[in-house]
């Protein structure tokens, strides 16, 4: 059996299997999916039928096909390891430099407050006006330092921008393999179900083409995504400028609220999606969670050459005890 871009050629099979293969070929003939979706589908198929592993090794014999649950997990590992992980490391370095500058500015905040008091003592500002002016000055100072150190806040968007195309293309490809139309396909055109999708699941979700009747996978997905959000928010608040300004900035509060709401939205959407798709989302989120936890390890951060953060007053006091 050989696969590629939605087509299948089967040799030495039963007439029923040959007829199924013919239906897949006919159904794929009109596939006008984007190239990136076809590439994602090709990756999934090549892992499933063993051609990817064979091409990456010196083995002369072809690898046996693996179940779809293994193929999906293998695709997640390949994409996250070779595409997303390098971007994550680069972003973490930039974020650490930004945190460094944030703690430097926080250390200066007391003197900046005193200086601003002297400058505005004749202006009769209210406490609210003074705090807003101080927050604006601190923010400008932090922004200037980040530009000098090459850690502009725009770098924080690198990881989402790199993950989104991969996530969407894999999601579309899995829907195609499960015989489902695209998310926004108003015509409802159905795709032929890939061989094995009905039986090559795992544990309680052997049929990967239907939604999880137990809702266990959506629940796991919700918990993993919430853990990722909490780690990210704690990292942003811990001794950085965000921790100083988040109570005074409406857009920061809005972003924080949206980040906590997004796992619930995704979990609700996953209730109606094929199990293969939710399984992929859960594995991808779990890989990200393990990565986020690992990035907090001091030894690993040193090996990856992440900048060392200066201690906060609280950390210094705790060490003194």
PDB file of C-alpha atoms in Angstrom:
ATOM      1  CA  UNK A   1       0.000   0.000   0.000  1.00  0.00           C
ATOM      2  CA  UNK A   2       1.371   3.408  -1.001  1.00  0.00           C
ATOM      3  CA  UNK A   3      -0.034   6.772  -0.057  1.00  0.00           C
ATOM      4  CA  UNK A   4       0.353  10.369  -1.131  1.00  0.00           C
ATOM      5  CA  UNK A   5      -1.634  13.588  -1.085  1.00  0.00           C
ATOM      6  CA  UNK A   6      -4.978  11.902  -0.529  1.00  0.00           C
ATOM      7  CA  UNK A   7      -4.483   9.080  -3.078  1.00  0.00           C
ATOM      8  CA  UNK A   8      -4.022   5.392  -2.358  1.00  0.00           C
ATOM      9  CA  UNK A   9      -2.807   2.478  -4.478  1.00  0.00           C
ATOM     10  CA  UNK A  10      -3.458  -1.000  -3.098  1.00  0.00           C
ATOM     11  CA  UNK A  11      -1.913  -4.205  -4.386  1.00  0.00           C
ATOM     12  CA  UNK A  12      -2.815  -7.804  -3.583  1.00  0.00           C
ATOM     13  CA  UNK A  13      -5.969  -6.837  -1.725  1.00  0.00           C
ATOM     14  CA  UNK A  14      -9.549  -8.030  -1.677  1.00  0.00           C
ATOM     15  CA  UNK A  15     -12.065  -6.619  -4.189  1.00  0.00           C
ATOM     16  CA  UNK A  16     -13.747  -4.689  -1.373  1.00  0.00           C
ATOM     17  CA  UNK A  17     -10.477  -2.997  -0.412  1.00  0.00           C
ATOM     18  CA  UNK A  18      -9.749  -2.204  -4.052  1.00  0.00           C
ATOM     19  CA  UNK A  19     -13.171  -0.624  -4.414  1.00  0.00           C
ATOM     20  CA  UNK A  20     -12.578   1.463  -1.285  1.00  0.00           C
ATOM     21  CA  UNK A  21      -9.238   2.603  -2.665  1.00  0.00           C
ATOM     22  CA  UNK A  22     -10.911   3.591  -5.929  1.00  0.00           C
ATOM     23  CA  UNK A  23     -13.426   5.689  -4.014  1.00  0.00           C
ATOM     24  CA  UNK A  24     -10.570   7.475  -2.241  1.00  0.00           C
ATOM     25  CA  UNK A  25      -8.851   8.253  -5.539  1.00  0.00           C
ATOM     26  CA  UNK A  26     -12.084   9.544  -7.057  1.00  0.00           C
ATOM     27  CA  UNK A  27     -12.848  11.619  -3.968  1.00  0.00           C
ATOM     28  CA  UNK A  28      -9.360  13.121  -3.899  1.00  0.00           C
ATOM     29  CA  UNK A  29      -9.471  14.137  -7.543  1.00  0.00           C
ATOM     30  CA  UNK A  30     -11.488  17.213  -6.724  1.00  0.00           C
ATOM     31  CA  UNK A  31      -9.521  18.113  -3.619  1.00  0.00           C
ATOM     32  CA  UNK A  32      -8.641  21.780  -3.890  1.00  0.00           C
ATOM     33  CA  UNK A  33      -7.124  22.076  -0.412  1.00  0.00           C
ATOM     34  CA  UNK A  34      -4.233  24.427   0.216  1.00  0.00           C
ATOM     35  CA  UNK A  35      -0.729  23.069  -0.271  1.00  0.00           C
ATOM     36  CA  UNK A  36       0.115  23.316   3.440  1.00  0.00           C
ATOM     37  CA  UNK A  37      -2.920  21.144   4.282  1.00  0.00           C
ATOM     38  CA  UNK A  38      -1.878  18.595   1.661  1.00  0.00           C
ATOM     39  CA  UNK A  39       1.633  18.552   3.120  1.00  0.00           C
ATOM     40  CA  UNK A  40       0.221  17.935   6.600  1.00  0.00           C
ATOM     41  CA  UNK A  41      -1.925  15.109   5.255  1.00  0.00           C
ATOM     42  CA  UNK A  42       1.073  13.648   3.449  1.00  0.00           C
ATOM     43  CA  UNK A  43       3.071  13.718   6.702  1.00  0.00           C
ATOM     44  CA  UNK A  44       0.321  11.866   8.549  1.00  0.00           C
ATOM     45  CA  UNK A  45       0.010   9.275   5.802  1.00  0.00           C
ATOM     46  CA  UNK A  46       3.763   8.716   5.500  1.00  0.00           C
ATOM     47  CA  UNK A  47       4.068   8.141   9.260  1.00  0.00           C
ATOM     48  CA  UNK A  48       1.060   5.834   9.168  1.00  0.00           C
ATOM     49  CA  UNK A  49       2.355   3.615   6.359  1.00  0.00           C
ATOM     50  CA  UNK A  50       5.976   3.632   7.590  1.00  0.00           C
ATOM     51  CA  UNK A  51       7.559   5.394   4.604  1.00  0.00           C
ATOM     52  CA  UNK A  52       8.785   8.351   6.662  1.00  0.00           C
ATOM     53  CA  UNK A  53      10.682   6.147   9.115  1.00  0.00           C
ATOM     54  CA  UNK A  54      12.108   4.080   6.258  1.00  0.00           C
ATOM     55  CA  UNK A  55      13.347   7.182   4.439  1.00  0.00           C
ATOM     56  CA  UNK A  56      14.990   8.529   7.615  1.00  0.00           C
ATOM     57  CA  UNK A  57      16.912   5.311   8.294  1.00  0.00           C
ATOM     58  CA  UNK A  58      19.285   3.091   6.337  1.00  0.00           C
ATOM     59  CA  UNK A  59      16.923   0.125   6.528  1.00  0.00           C
ATOM     60  CA  UNK A  60      16.487  -1.605   3.183  1.00  0.00           C
ATOM     61  CA  UNK A  61      13.124  -3.170   3.977  1.00  0.00           C
ATOM     62  CA  UNK A  62       9.995  -1.087   4.284  1.00  0.00           C
ATOM     63  CA  UNK A  63       8.629  -0.419   7.748  1.00  0.00           C
ATOM     64  CA  UNK A  64       5.271  -1.912   8.598  1.00  0.00           C
ATOM     65  CA  UNK A  65       2.319   0.421   8.856  1.00  0.00           C
ATOM     66  CA  UNK A  66       1.500   1.750  12.314  1.00  0.00           C
ATOM     67  CA  UNK A  67      -1.939   2.468  13.811  1.00  0.00           C
ATOM     68  CA  UNK A  68      -3.353   5.937  13.293  1.00  0.00           C
ATOM     69  CA  UNK A  69      -3.024   6.832  16.972  1.00  0.00           C
ATOM     70  CA  UNK A  70       0.731   6.198  16.663  1.00  0.00           C
ATOM     71  CA  UNK A  71       0.900   8.096  13.363  1.00  0.00           C
ATOM     72  CA  UNK A  72      -0.766  11.157  14.887  1.00  0.00           C
ATOM     73  CA  UNK A  73       1.525  11.059  17.925  1.00  0.00           C
ATOM     74  CA  UNK A  74       4.576  10.673  15.683  1.00  0.00           C
ATOM     75  CA  UNK A  75       3.506  13.614  13.530  1.00  0.00           C
ATOM     76  CA  UNK A  76       3.110  15.766  16.636  1.00  0.00           C
ATOM     77  CA  UNK A  77       6.610  14.832  17.772  1.00  0.00           C
ATOM     78  CA  UNK A  78       8.146  15.594  14.366  1.00  0.00           C
ATOM     79  CA  UNK A  79       6.417  18.953  13.942  1.00  0.00           C
ATOM     80  CA  UNK A  80       6.885  20.158  17.510  1.00  0.00           C
ATOM     81  CA  UNK A  81      10.516  19.020  17.704  1.00  0.00           C
ATOM     82  CA  UNK A  82      11.781  20.285  14.362  1.00  0.00           C
ATOM     83  CA  UNK A  83       9.557  23.315  13.683  1.00  0.00           C
ATOM     84  CA  UNK A  84       8.121  24.665  16.936  1.00  0.00           C
ATOM     85  CA  UNK A  85      10.834  23.855  19.495  1.00  0.00           C
ATOM     86  CA  UNK A  86      13.592  25.993  17.867  1.00  0.00           C
ATOM     87  CA  UNK A  87      11.203  28.958  17.739  1.00  0.00           C
ATOM     88  CA  UNK A  88      10.269  28.353  21.381  1.00  0.00           C
ATOM     89  CA  UNK A  89      13.923  28.394  22.443  1.00  0.00           C
ATOM     90  CA  UNK A  90      14.543  31.638  20.545  1.00  0.00           C
ATOM     91  CA  UNK A  91      11.440  33.232  22.046  1.00  0.00           C
ATOM     92  CA  UNK A  92      12.368  32.096  25.553  1.00  0.00           C
ATOM     93  CA  UNK A  93      15.755  33.777  25.212  1.00  0.00           C
ATOM     94  CA  UNK A  94      14.109  37.002  24.066  1.00  0.00           C
ATOM     95  CA  UNK A  95      11.546  36.748  26.880  1.00  0.00           C
ATOM     96  CA  UNK A  96      14.297  36.227  29.460  1.00  0.00           C
ATOM     97  CA  UNK A  97      16.092  39.336  28.212  1.00  0.00           C
ATOM     98  CA  UNK A  98      12.815  41.253  28.415  1.00  0.00           C
ATOM     99  CA  UNK A  99      12.323  40.020  31.989  1.00  0.00           C
ATOM    100  CA  UNK A 100      15.831  41.165  32.821  1.00  0.00           C
ATOM    101  CA  UNK A 101      15.037  44.652  31.633  1.00  0.00           C
ATOM    102  CA  UNK A 102      11.684  44.572  33.412  1.00  0.00           C
ATOM    103  CA  UNK A 103      13.339  43.812  36.739  1.00  0.00           C
ATOM    104  CA  UNK A 104      15.905  46.531  36.119  1.00  0.00           C
ATOM    105  CA  UNK A 105      13.111  49.036  35.534  1.00  0.00           C
ATOM    106  CA  UNK A 106      11.288  47.783  38.627  1.00  0.00           C
ATOM    107  CA  UNK A 107      14.446  48.421  40.633  1.00  0.00           C
ATOM    108  CA  UNK A 108      14.454  51.961  39.277  1.00  0.00           C
ATOM    109  CA  UNK A 109      10.742  52.533  39.903  1.00  0.00           C
ATOM    110  CA  UNK A 110      11.268  53.985  43.393  1.00  0.00           C
ATOM    111  CA  UNK A 111      13.721  56.616  42.177  1.00  0.00           C
ATOM    112  CA  UNK A 112      11.503  57.312  39.146  1.00  0.00           C
ATOM    113  CA  UNK A 113       8.552  57.867  41.480  1.00  0.00           C
ATOM    114  CA  UNK A 114      10.557  60.323  43.605  1.00  0.00           C
ATOM    115  CA  UNK A 115      11.795  62.140  40.510  1.00  0.00           C
ATOM    116  CA  UNK A 116       8.281  62.439  39.107  1.00  0.00           C
ATOM    117  CA  UNK A 117       7.022  63.778  42.447  1.00  0.00           C
ATOM    118  CA  UNK A 118       9.514  66.611  42.229  1.00  0.00           C
ATOM    119  CA  UNK A 119       8.642  67.354  38.614  1.00  0.00           C
ATOM    120  CA  UNK A 120       4.884  67.473  39.212  1.00  0.00           C
ATOM    121  CA  UNK A 121       4.714  69.014  42.671  1.00  0.00           C
ATOM    122  CA  UNK A 122       3.282  72.246  41.225  1.00  0.00           C
ATOM    123  CA  UNK A 123       0.714  70.551  38.968  1.00  0.00           C
ATOM    124  CA  UNK A 124      -1.683  69.425  41.727  1.00  0.00           C
ATOM    125  CA  UNK A 125      -2.238  65.965  40.242  1.00  0.00           C
ATOM    126  CA  UNK A 126      -4.627  63.503  41.808  1.00  0.00           C
ATOM    127  CA  UNK A 127      -3.239  60.161  42.953  1.00  0.00           C
ATOM    128  CA  UNK A 128      -4.830  58.443  39.961  1.00  0.00           C
ATOM    129  CA  UNK A 129      -3.331  60.922  37.504  1.00  0.00           C
ATOM    130  CA  UNK A 130       0.082  60.578  39.121  1.00  0.00           C
ATOM    131  CA  UNK A 131       0.002  56.760  38.991  1.00  0.00           C
ATOM    132  CA  UNK A 132      -1.003  56.799  35.334  1.00  0.00           C
ATOM    133  CA  UNK A 133       1.822  59.196  34.514  1.00  0.00           C
ATOM    134  CA  UNK A 134       4.297  57.055  36.456  1.00  0.00           C
ATOM    135  CA  UNK A 135       3.112  53.873  34.732  1.00  0.00           C
ATOM    136  CA  UNK A 136       3.503  55.553  31.342  1.00  0.00           C
ATOM    137  CA  UNK A 137       7.043  56.649  32.181  1.00  0.00           C
ATOM    138  CA  UNK A 138       8.002  53.183  33.447  1.00  0.00           C
ATOM    139  CA  UNK A 139       6.528  51.609  30.332  1.00  0.00           C
ATOM    140  CA  UNK A 140       8.490  53.935  28.033  1.00  0.00           C
ATOM    141  CA  UNK A 141      11.705  53.209  29.910  1.00  0.00           C
ATOM    142  CA  UNK A 142      11.107  49.477  29.700  1.00  0.00           C
ATOM    143  CA  UNK A 143      10.319  49.704  25.987  1.00  0.00           C
ATOM    144  CA  UNK A 144      13.498  51.677  25.334  1.00  0.00           C
ATOM    145  CA  UNK A 145      15.638  49.131  27.188  1.00  0.00           C
ATOM    146  CA  UNK A 146      14.060  46.217  25.320  1.00  0.00           C
ATOM    147  CA  UNK A 147      14.765  47.852  21.964  1.00  0.00           C
ATOM    148  CA  UNK A 148      18.407  48.290  22.935  1.00  0.00           C
ATOM    149  CA  UNK A 149      18.702  44.642  24.020  1.00  0.00           C
ATOM    150  CA  UNK A 150      16.976  43.202  20.948  1.00  0.00           C
ATOM    151  CA  UNK A 151      13.995  41.781  22.816  1.00  0.00           C
ATOM    152  CA  UNK A 152      11.117  43.847  21.454  1.00  0.00           C
ATOM    153  CA  UNK A 153       7.647  42.667  22.576  1.00  0.00           C
ATOM    154  CA  UNK A 154       6.893  41.698  18.971  1.00  0.00           C
ATOM    155  CA  UNK A 155       9.090  38.630  19.545  1.00  0.00           C
ATOM    156  CA  UNK A 156       6.412  37.301  21.871  1.00  0.00           C
ATOM    157  CA  UNK A 157       4.267  36.752  18.768  1.00  0.00           C
ATOM    158  CA  UNK A 158       6.810  34.506  17.043  1.00  0.00           C
ATOM    159  CA  UNK A 159       5.628  31.313  18.721  1.00  0.00           C
ATOM    160  CA  UNK A 160       1.878  31.816  18.079  1.00  0.00           C
ATOM    161  CA  UNK A 161       2.580  32.852  14.486  1.00  0.00           C
ATOM    162  CA  UNK A 162       4.650  29.710  13.904  1.00  0.00           C
ATOM    163  CA  UNK A 163       2.193  27.401  15.668  1.00  0.00           C
ATOM    164  CA  UNK A 164      -1.006  28.642  14.044  1.00  0.00           C
ATOM    165  CA  UNK A 165      -0.309  27.497  10.434  1.00  0.00           C
ATOM    166  CA  UNK A 166       0.865  24.079  11.663  1.00  0.00           C
ATOM    167  CA  UNK A 167      -2.112  23.696  13.992  1.00  0.00           C
ATOM    168  CA  UNK A 168      -4.659  24.699  11.353  1.00  0.00           C
ATOM    169  CA  UNK A 169      -3.158  22.604   8.552  1.00  0.00           C
ATOM    170  CA  UNK A 170      -2.948  19.493  10.743  1.00  0.00           C
ATOM    171  CA  UNK A 171      -6.520  20.064  11.932  1.00  0.00           C
ATOM    172  CA  UNK A 172      -7.799  20.352   8.379  1.00  0.00           C
ATOM    173  CA  UNK A 173      -5.788  17.316   7.252  1.00  0.00           C
ATOM    174  CA  UNK A 174      -7.177  15.171  10.065  1.00  0.00           C
ATOM    175  CA  UNK A 175     -10.732  16.261   9.277  1.00  0.00           C
ATOM    176  CA  UNK A 176     -10.139  15.244   5.662  1.00  0.00           C
ATOM    177  CA  UNK A 177      -8.795  11.850   6.725  1.00  0.00           C
ATOM    178  CA  UNK A 178     -11.851  11.388   8.953  1.00  0.00           C
ATOM    179  CA  UNK A 179     -14.169  12.127   6.031  1.00  0.00           C
ATOM    180  CA  UNK A 180     -15.236  15.528   7.318  1.00  0.00           C
ATOM    181  CA  UNK A 181     -15.420  18.805   5.352  1.00  0.00           C
ATOM    182  CA  UNK A 182     -13.405  21.870   6.319  1.00  0.00           C
ATOM    183  CA  UNK A 183     -14.449  23.975   9.291  1.00  0.00           C
ATOM    184  CA  UNK A 184     -15.909  26.709   7.074  1.00  0.00           C
ATOM    185  CA  UNK A 185     -17.053  24.553   4.150  1.00  0.00           C
ATOM    186  CA  UNK A 186     -20.571  25.813   3.436  1.00  0.00           C
ATOM    187  CA  UNK A 187     -21.111  23.168   0.760  1.00  0.00           C
ATOM    188  CA  UNK A 188     -20.464  20.347   3.201  1.00  0.00           C
ATOM    189  CA  UNK A 189     -18.405  18.337   0.702  1.00  0.00           C
ATOM    190  CA  UNK A 190     -17.404  15.061   2.317  1.00  0.00           C
ATOM    191  CA  UNK A 191     -14.026  13.357   1.947  1.00  0.00           C
ATOM    192  CA  UNK A 192     -13.535   9.576   1.882  1.00  0.00           C
ATOM    193  CA  UNK A 193     -12.518   8.121   5.234  1.00  0.00           C
ATOM    194  CA  UNK A 194      -8.885   6.986   5.295  1.00  0.00           C
ATOM    195  CA  UNK A 195      -8.232   3.282   5.776  1.00  0.00           C
ATOM    196  CA  UNK A 196      -7.955   2.391   9.463  1.00  0.00           C
ATOM    197  CA  UNK A 197      -9.509   5.546  10.879  1.00  0.00           C
ATOM    198  CA  UNK A 198     -12.542   3.561  12.018  1.00  0.00           C
ATOM    199  CA  UNK A 199     -10.557   1.017  14.018  1.00  0.00           C
ATOM    200  CA  UNK A 200      -7.016   2.273  14.728  1.00  0.00           C
ATOM    201  CA  UNK A 201      -7.737   4.438  17.736  1.00  0.00           C
ATOM    202  CA  UNK A 202      -6.552   3.958  21.303  1.00  0.00           C
ATOM    203  CA  UNK A 203      -8.167   2.774  24.535  1.00  0.00           C
ATOM    204  CA  UNK A 204     -11.787   3.949  24.640  1.00  0.00           C
ATOM    205  CA  UNK A 205     -11.660   5.900  21.345  1.00  0.00           C
ATOM    206  CA  UNK A 206     -11.015   3.185  18.760  1.00  0.00           C
ATOM    207  CA  UNK A 207     -13.118   4.991  16.131  1.00  0.00           C
ATOM    208  CA  UNK A 208     -11.229   8.199  15.358  1.00  0.00           C
ATOM    209  CA  UNK A 209     -13.885   9.590  13.007  1.00  0.00           C
ATOM    210  CA  UNK A 210     -16.541  10.334  15.641  1.00  0.00           C
ATOM    211  CA  UNK A 211     -16.620  12.640  18.639  1.00  0.00           C
ATOM    212  CA  UNK A 212     -15.500  11.212  21.975  1.00  0.00           C
ATOM    213  CA  UNK A 213     -18.731   9.935  23.580  1.00  0.00           C
ATOM    214  CA  UNK A 214     -17.171   9.945  27.055  1.00  0.00           C
ATOM    215  CA  UNK A 215     -15.932  13.581  26.811  1.00  0.00           C
ATOM    216  CA  UNK A 216     -12.687  12.448  28.456  1.00  0.00           C
ATOM    217  CA  UNK A 217     -10.392  13.828  25.747  1.00  0.00           C
ATOM    218  CA  UNK A 218     -12.039  17.293  25.739  1.00  0.00           C
ATOM    219  CA  UNK A 219     -11.716  17.355  29.540  1.00  0.00           C
ATOM    220  CA  UNK A 220      -8.025  16.412  29.369  1.00  0.00           C
ATOM    221  CA  UNK A 221      -7.502  19.022  26.658  1.00  0.00           C
ATOM    222  CA  UNK A 222      -9.108  21.678  28.867  1.00  0.00           C
ATOM    223  CA  UNK A 223      -6.905  20.818  31.854  1.00  0.00           C
ATOM    224  CA  UNK A 224      -3.682  20.785  29.813  1.00  0.00           C
ATOM    225  CA  UNK A 225      -4.482  24.077  28.090  1.00  0.00           C
ATOM    226  CA  UNK A 226      -5.378  25.714  31.413  1.00  0.00           C
ATOM    227  CA  UNK A 227      -2.059  24.528  32.869  1.00  0.00           C
ATOM    228  CA  UNK A 228      -0.223  26.079  29.914  1.00  0.00           C
ATOM    229  CA  UNK A 229      -2.061  29.369  30.377  1.00  0.00           C
ATOM    230  CA  UNK A 230      -1.349  29.481  34.113  1.00  0.00           C
ATOM    231  CA  UNK A 231       2.365  28.805  33.574  1.00  0.00           C
ATOM    232  CA  UNK A 232       2.545  31.513  30.916  1.00  0.00           C
ATOM    233  CA  UNK A 233       0.705  34.052  33.072  1.00  0.00           C
ATOM    234  CA  UNK A 234       2.852  33.306  36.113  1.00  0.00           C
ATOM    235  CA  UNK A 235       6.003  33.692  34.035  1.00  0.00           C
ATOM    236  CA  UNK A 236       4.790  37.038  32.721  1.00  0.00           C
ATOM    237  CA  UNK A 237       3.822  38.348  36.157  1.00  0.00           C
ATOM    238  CA  UNK A 238       6.771  37.064  38.160  1.00  0.00           C
ATOM    239  CA  UNK A 239       9.042  40.033  38.640  1.00  0.00           C
ATOM    240  CA  UNK A 240       8.365  41.660  35.297  1.00  0.00           C
ATOM    241  CA  UNK A 241       6.914  44.961  34.247  1.00  0.00           C
ATOM    242  CA  UNK A 242       3.625  43.254  33.474  1.00  0.00           C
ATOM    243  CA  UNK A 243       3.159  42.565  37.154  1.00  0.00           C
ATOM    244  CA  UNK A 244       3.448  46.288  37.849  1.00  0.00           C
ATOM    245  CA  UNK A 245       1.183  47.535  35.083  1.00  0.00           C
ATOM    246  CA  UNK A 246      -1.452  44.827  34.713  1.00  0.00           C
ATOM    247  CA  UNK A 247      -3.778  46.454  37.235  1.00  0.00           C
ATOM    248  CA  UNK A 248      -3.531  49.787  35.440  1.00  0.00           C
ATOM    249  CA  UNK A 249      -3.788  48.684  31.802  1.00  0.00           C
ATOM    250  CA  UNK A 250      -7.113  47.737  30.258  1.00  0.00           C
ATOM    251  CA  UNK A 251      -5.649  45.935  27.257  1.00  0.00           C
ATOM    252  CA  UNK A 252      -3.405  43.778  29.452  1.00  0.00           C
ATOM    253  CA  UNK A 253      -6.414  42.775  31.525  1.00  0.00           C
ATOM    254  CA  UNK A 254      -8.318  41.994  28.309  1.00  0.00           C
ATOM    255  CA  UNK A 255      -5.492  39.800  26.996  1.00  0.00           C
ATOM    256  CA  UNK A 256      -5.279  38.001  30.333  1.00  0.00           C
ATOM    257  CA  UNK A 257      -9.029  37.373  30.329  1.00  0.00           C
ATOM    258  CA  UNK A 258      -8.925  36.098  26.734  1.00  0.00           C
ATOM    259  CA  UNK A 259      -6.053  33.738  27.537  1.00  0.00           C
ATOM    260  CA  UNK A 260      -8.045  32.168  30.374  1.00  0.00           C
ATOM    261  CA  UNK A 261     -11.198  31.940  28.239  1.00  0.00           C
ATOM    262  CA  UNK A 262      -9.558  30.346  25.188  1.00  0.00           C
ATOM    263  CA  UNK A 263      -9.109  26.846  26.744  1.00  0.00           C
ATOM    264  CA  UNK A 264     -12.826  26.741  27.515  1.00  0.00           C
ATOM    265  CA  UNK A 265     -13.724  27.801  23.970  1.00  0.00           C
ATOM    266  CA  UNK A 266     -11.436  25.152  22.460  1.00  0.00           C
ATOM    267  CA  UNK A 267     -12.815  22.504  24.822  1.00  0.00           C
ATOM    268  CA  UNK A 268     -16.385  23.335  23.787  1.00  0.00           C
ATOM    269  CA  UNK A 269     -15.438  23.142  20.099  1.00  0.00           C
ATOM    270  CA  UNK A 270     -13.705  19.803  20.662  1.00  0.00           C
ATOM    271  CA  UNK A 271     -16.940  18.233  21.915  1.00  0.00           C
ATOM    272  CA  UNK A 272     -18.201  18.078  18.324  1.00  0.00           C
ATOM    273  CA  UNK A 273     -14.938  17.257  16.536  1.00  0.00           C
ATOM    274  CA  UNK A 274     -13.644  13.834  15.412  1.00  0.00           C
ATOM    275  CA  UNK A 275     -11.622  12.107  18.094  1.00  0.00           C
ATOM    276  CA  UNK A 276      -8.553  12.103  15.833  1.00  0.00           C
ATOM    277  CA  UNK A 277      -8.606  15.890  15.829  1.00  0.00           C
ATOM    278  CA  UNK A 278      -9.086  16.231  19.599  1.00  0.00           C
ATOM    279  CA  UNK A 279      -6.392  13.592  20.157  1.00  0.00           C
ATOM    280  CA  UNK A 280      -3.986  15.684  18.068  1.00  0.00           C
ATOM    281  CA  UNK A 281      -4.897  18.868  19.956  1.00  0.00           C
ATOM    282  CA  UNK A 282      -4.375  17.114  23.295  1.00  0.00           C
ATOM    283  CA  UNK A 283      -0.991  15.682  22.316  1.00  0.00           C
ATOM    284  CA  UNK A 284       0.200  19.022  20.948  1.00  0.00           C
ATOM    285  CA  UNK A 285      -0.894  20.844  24.112  1.00  0.00           C
ATOM    286  CA  UNK A 286       0.755  18.175  26.283  1.00  0.00           C
ATOM    287  CA  UNK A 287       4.022  18.552  24.371  1.00  0.00           C
ATOM    288  CA  UNK A 288       3.813  22.291  25.016  1.00  0.00           C
ATOM    289  CA  UNK A 289       3.128  21.724  28.722  1.00  0.00           C
ATOM    290  CA  UNK A 290       6.145  19.436  29.106  1.00  0.00           C
ATOM    291  CA  UNK A 291       8.226  22.009  27.239  1.00  0.00           C
ATOM    292  CA  UNK A 292       7.034  24.862  29.477  1.00  0.00           C
ATOM    293  CA  UNK A 293       7.819  22.879  32.629  1.00  0.00           C
ATOM    294  CA  UNK A 294      11.239  21.886  31.287  1.00  0.00           C
ATOM    295  CA  UNK A 295      12.077  25.499  30.444  1.00  0.00           C
ATOM    296  CA  UNK A 296      11.761  26.357  34.143  1.00  0.00           C
ATOM    297  CA  UNK A 297      14.612  24.001  35.030  1.00  0.00           C
ATOM    298  CA  UNK A 298      17.728  26.027  35.849  1.00  0.00           C
ATOM    299  CA  UNK A 299      20.148  23.440  34.463  1.00  0.00           C
ATOM    300  CA  UNK A 300      18.315  23.263  31.148  1.00  0.00           C
ATOM    301  CA  UNK A 301      18.077  27.044  30.950  1.00  0.00           C
ATOM    302  CA  UNK A 302      21.837  27.253  31.435  1.00  0.00           C
ATOM    303  CA  UNK A 303      22.467  24.671  28.691  1.00  0.00           C
ATOM    304  CA  UNK A 304      20.179  26.538  26.307  1.00  0.00           C
ATOM    305  CA  UNK A 305      21.949  29.815  27.223  1.00  0.00           C
ATOM    306  CA  UNK A 306      18.872  31.578  28.561  1.00  0.00           C
ATOM    307  CA  UNK A 307      19.799  34.872  30.285  1.00  0.00           C
ATOM    308  CA  UNK A 308      19.852  34.634  34.078  1.00  0.00           C
ATOM    309  CA  UNK A 309      17.251  36.752  35.820  1.00  0.00           C
ATOM    310  CA  UNK A 310      18.318  39.004  38.683  1.00  0.00           C
ATOM    311  CA  UNK A 311      16.721  38.111  42.002  1.00  0.00           C
ATOM    312  CA  UNK A 312      13.727  40.054  43.202  1.00  0.00           C
ATOM    313  CA  UNK A 313      13.572  41.467  46.730  1.00  0.00           C
ATOM    314  CA  UNK A 314      11.257  38.613  47.736  1.00  0.00           C
ATOM    315  CA  UNK A 315      13.664  35.978  46.404  1.00  0.00           C
ATOM    316  CA  UNK A 316      16.581  37.663  48.159  1.00  0.00           C
ATOM    317  CA  UNK A 317      14.650  37.744  51.452  1.00  0.00           C
ATOM    318  CA  UNK A 318      13.699  34.077  51.116  1.00  0.00           C
ATOM    319  CA  UNK A 319      17.313  33.079  50.499  1.00  0.00           C
ATOM    320  CA  UNK A 320      18.433  35.127  53.514  1.00  0.00           C
ATOM    321  CA  UNK A 321      16.094  33.120  55.738  1.00  0.00           C
TER     322      UNK A 321
END
